[in-house]
Amino acid sequence: MKKPKDFYGAKKLRFKLHFWTKQAIVRKTLQKAHLFGLRVTKVLARGTSQYAFDGSGAVERNSKKDLCKFTTNKHYHSDLNASYNIAARFFIRLYLKPLPEMARLQYQAKVPEIAARHQQTLASLIRLREALSLAA
């Protein structure tokens, strides 16, 4: 990759980052995680900032898309809301994957929002943990 001579500082960095691909970053992260003995799981992040992590439903975004307003009139940062929901999707999958199909369906009957993966939030993870602890 040949850079023009007048590229310095942030302009040079932007030029370098332009050629990075998402998969290369993922590959490098997976290599580092394997090196340090960390377990990695991919989670579908699509739509995680659309739903409030407290389970109150869909959120409204401001014009800059950085803040979201819940239906309960709470205001949170959109990325923080999405990260809570991404982590919740990971742990819901972690709890439900080893269970047999009949047990999984029983928990889906107790906590219906875990059936639709795109609507899983932190609140649904908390309700699932309560259902799991009552069953044990």
Short mmCIF file of C-alpha atoms in Angstrom, two decimals:
data_model
loop_
_atom_site.label_atom_id
_atom_site.label_comp_id
_atom_site.label_asym_id
_atom_site.label_seq_id
_atom_site.Cartn_x
_atom_site.Cartn_y
_atom_site.Cartn_z
CA MET A 1 0.00 0.00 0.00
CA LYS A 2 1.70 3.15 -1.22
CA LYS A 3 0.83 6.35 0.63
CA PRO A 4 1.29 9.82 -0.81
CA LYS A 5 4.06 11.88 0.82
CA ASP A 6 1.73 14.50 2.30
CA PHE A 7 -0.04 12.01 4.61
CA TYR A 8 0.80 12.68 8.27
CA GLY A 9 -0.83 12.04 11.64
CA ALA A 10 -4.52 11.25 11.66
CA LYS A 11 -4.73 11.37 7.89
CA LYS A 12 -2.14 8.60 7.67
CA LEU A 13 -3.97 6.53 10.29
CA ARG A 14 -7.29 6.93 8.47
CA PHE A 15 -5.61 5.76 5.28
CA LYS A 16 -4.28 2.64 7.03
CA LEU A 17 -7.57 1.87 8.75
CA HIS A 18 -9.44 2.18 5.48
CA PHE A 19 -7.84 -1.05 4.28
CA TRP A 20 -8.62 -3.06 7.40
CA THR A 21 -11.49 -5.45 7.15
CA LYS A 22 -13.89 -6.53 9.82
CA GLN A 23 -12.90 -10.17 9.42
CA ALA A 24 -9.22 -9.35 9.87
CA ILE A 25 -10.00 -7.68 13.19
CA VAL A 26 -12.13 -10.64 14.26
CA ARG A 27 -9.41 -13.07 13.22
CA LYS A 28 -6.75 -11.18 15.17
CA THR A 29 -9.01 -11.00 18.24
CA LEU A 30 -9.65 -14.75 18.07
CA GLN A 31 -5.92 -15.43 17.81
CA LYS A 32 -5.19 -13.28 20.88
CA ALA A 33 -8.02 -14.90 22.85
CA HIS A 34 -6.68 -18.36 21.99
CA LEU A 35 -3.19 -17.27 23.01
CA PHE A 36 -4.42 -16.19 26.46
CA GLY A 37 -6.81 -19.14 26.88
CA LEU A 38 -10.03 -17.14 26.64
CA ARG A 39 -13.26 -18.63 25.34
CA VAL A 40 -14.92 -16.70 22.50
CA THR A 41 -18.46 -16.96 21.21
CA LYS A 42 -19.99 -14.94 18.40
CA VAL A 43 -23.30 -13.24 19.19
CA LEU A 44 -25.59 -11.61 16.66
CA ALA A 45 -25.49 -7.94 17.61
CA ARG A 46 -28.16 -6.81 15.15
CA GLY A 47 -30.99 -4.92 16.84
CA THR A 48 -29.49 -4.90 20.33
CA SER A 49 -29.85 -1.15 20.69
CA GLN A 50 -33.50 -1.21 19.58
CA TYR A 51 -34.78 -2.70 22.84
CA ALA A 52 -34.35 -1.35 26.36
CA PHE A 53 -32.21 -3.50 28.62
CA ASP A 54 -34.73 -3.16 31.47
CA GLY A 55 -37.41 -4.92 29.40
CA SER A 56 -39.62 -1.89 28.90
CA GLY A 57 -39.75 -2.33 25.11
CA ALA A 58 -38.49 -0.39 22.13
CA VAL A 59 -36.43 2.78 22.58
CA GLU A 60 -36.43 6.15 20.85
CA ARG A 61 -33.09 7.52 19.65
CA ASN A 62 -32.10 11.18 19.52
CA SER A 63 -30.96 12.89 16.33
CA LYS A 64 -27.27 12.08 16.94
CA LYS A 65 -28.19 8.42 17.66
CA ASP A 66 -26.00 8.37 20.79
CA LEU A 67 -28.72 8.57 23.46
CA CYS A 68 -31.86 6.50 23.74
CA LYS A 69 -35.02 7.20 25.66
CA PHE A 70 -36.87 4.26 27.18
CA THR A 71 -40.65 4.13 27.43
CA THR A 72 -40.18 4.66 31.18
CA ASN A 73 -38.59 8.09 30.39
CA LYS A 74 -35.10 6.93 31.36
CA HIS A 75 -32.19 8.15 29.22
CA TYR A 76 -29.15 5.96 28.56
CA HIS A 77 -26.27 5.83 26.12
CA SER A 78 -27.20 3.65 23.14
CA ASP A 79 -23.91 1.75 23.09
CA LEU A 80 -24.19 0.92 26.79
CA ASN A 81 -27.74 -0.33 26.25
CA ALA A 82 -26.59 -2.46 23.32
CA SER A 83 -23.64 -3.91 25.23
CA TYR A 84 -25.93 -5.00 28.08
CA ASN A 85 -28.19 -6.73 25.57
CA ILE A 86 -25.27 -8.38 23.72
CA ALA A 87 -23.93 -9.79 27.00
CA ALA A 88 -27.43 -10.97 27.93
CA ARG A 89 -27.76 -12.82 24.59
CA PHE A 90 -24.46 -14.56 25.28
CA PHE A 91 -25.47 -15.72 28.76
CA ILE A 92 -28.98 -16.76 27.70
CA ARG A 93 -27.42 -18.94 25.03
CA LEU A 94 -24.87 -20.25 27.54
CA TYR A 95 -27.62 -21.32 29.96
CA LEU A 96 -30.01 -22.79 27.38
CA LYS A 97 -27.61 -24.60 25.04
CA PRO A 98 -26.77 -27.62 27.24
CA LEU A 99 -30.42 -28.18 28.20
CA PRO A 100 -32.54 -30.82 26.44
CA GLU A 101 -35.25 -29.53 24.12
CA MET A 102 -38.13 -30.23 26.52
CA ALA A 103 -36.47 -28.31 29.36
CA ARG A 104 -35.67 -25.44 27.00
CA LEU A 105 -39.32 -25.27 25.94
CA GLN A 106 -40.44 -25.22 29.58
CA TYR A 107 -38.19 -22.23 30.27
CA GLN A 108 -39.44 -20.53 27.11
CA ALA A 109 -42.99 -20.95 28.45
CA LYS A 110 -41.97 -19.29 31.74
CA VAL A 111 -39.95 -16.51 30.04
CA PRO A 112 -41.51 -16.04 26.56
CA GLU A 113 -39.11 -13.32 25.35
CA ILE A 114 -36.17 -15.74 25.23
CA ALA A 115 -37.82 -17.59 22.34
CA ALA A 116 -37.23 -14.67 19.95
CA ARG A 117 -33.48 -14.06 19.88
CA HIS A 118 -33.80 -10.54 18.51
CA GLN A 119 -35.83 -9.49 21.58
CA GLN A 120 -33.55 -10.91 24.25
CA THR A 121 -32.52 -8.26 26.77
CA LEU A 122 -30.88 -8.05 30.17
CA ALA A 123 -34.31 -8.20 31.83
CA SER A 124 -35.11 -11.50 30.09
CA LEU A 125 -31.76 -12.91 31.31
CA ILE A 126 -32.64 -11.92 34.89
CA ARG A 127 -36.06 -13.60 34.59
CA LEU A 128 -34.44 -16.72 33.12
CA ARG A 129 -31.98 -16.89 36.03
CA GLU A 130 -34.88 -16.65 38.48
CA ALA A 131 -36.69 -19.47 36.67
CA LEU A 132 -33.53 -21.60 36.65
CA SER A 133 -32.93 -21.03 40.37
CA LEU A 134 -36.53 -21.94 41.23
CA ALA A 135 -36.24 -25.18 39.29
CA ALA A 136 -33.02 -26.23 41.03
#
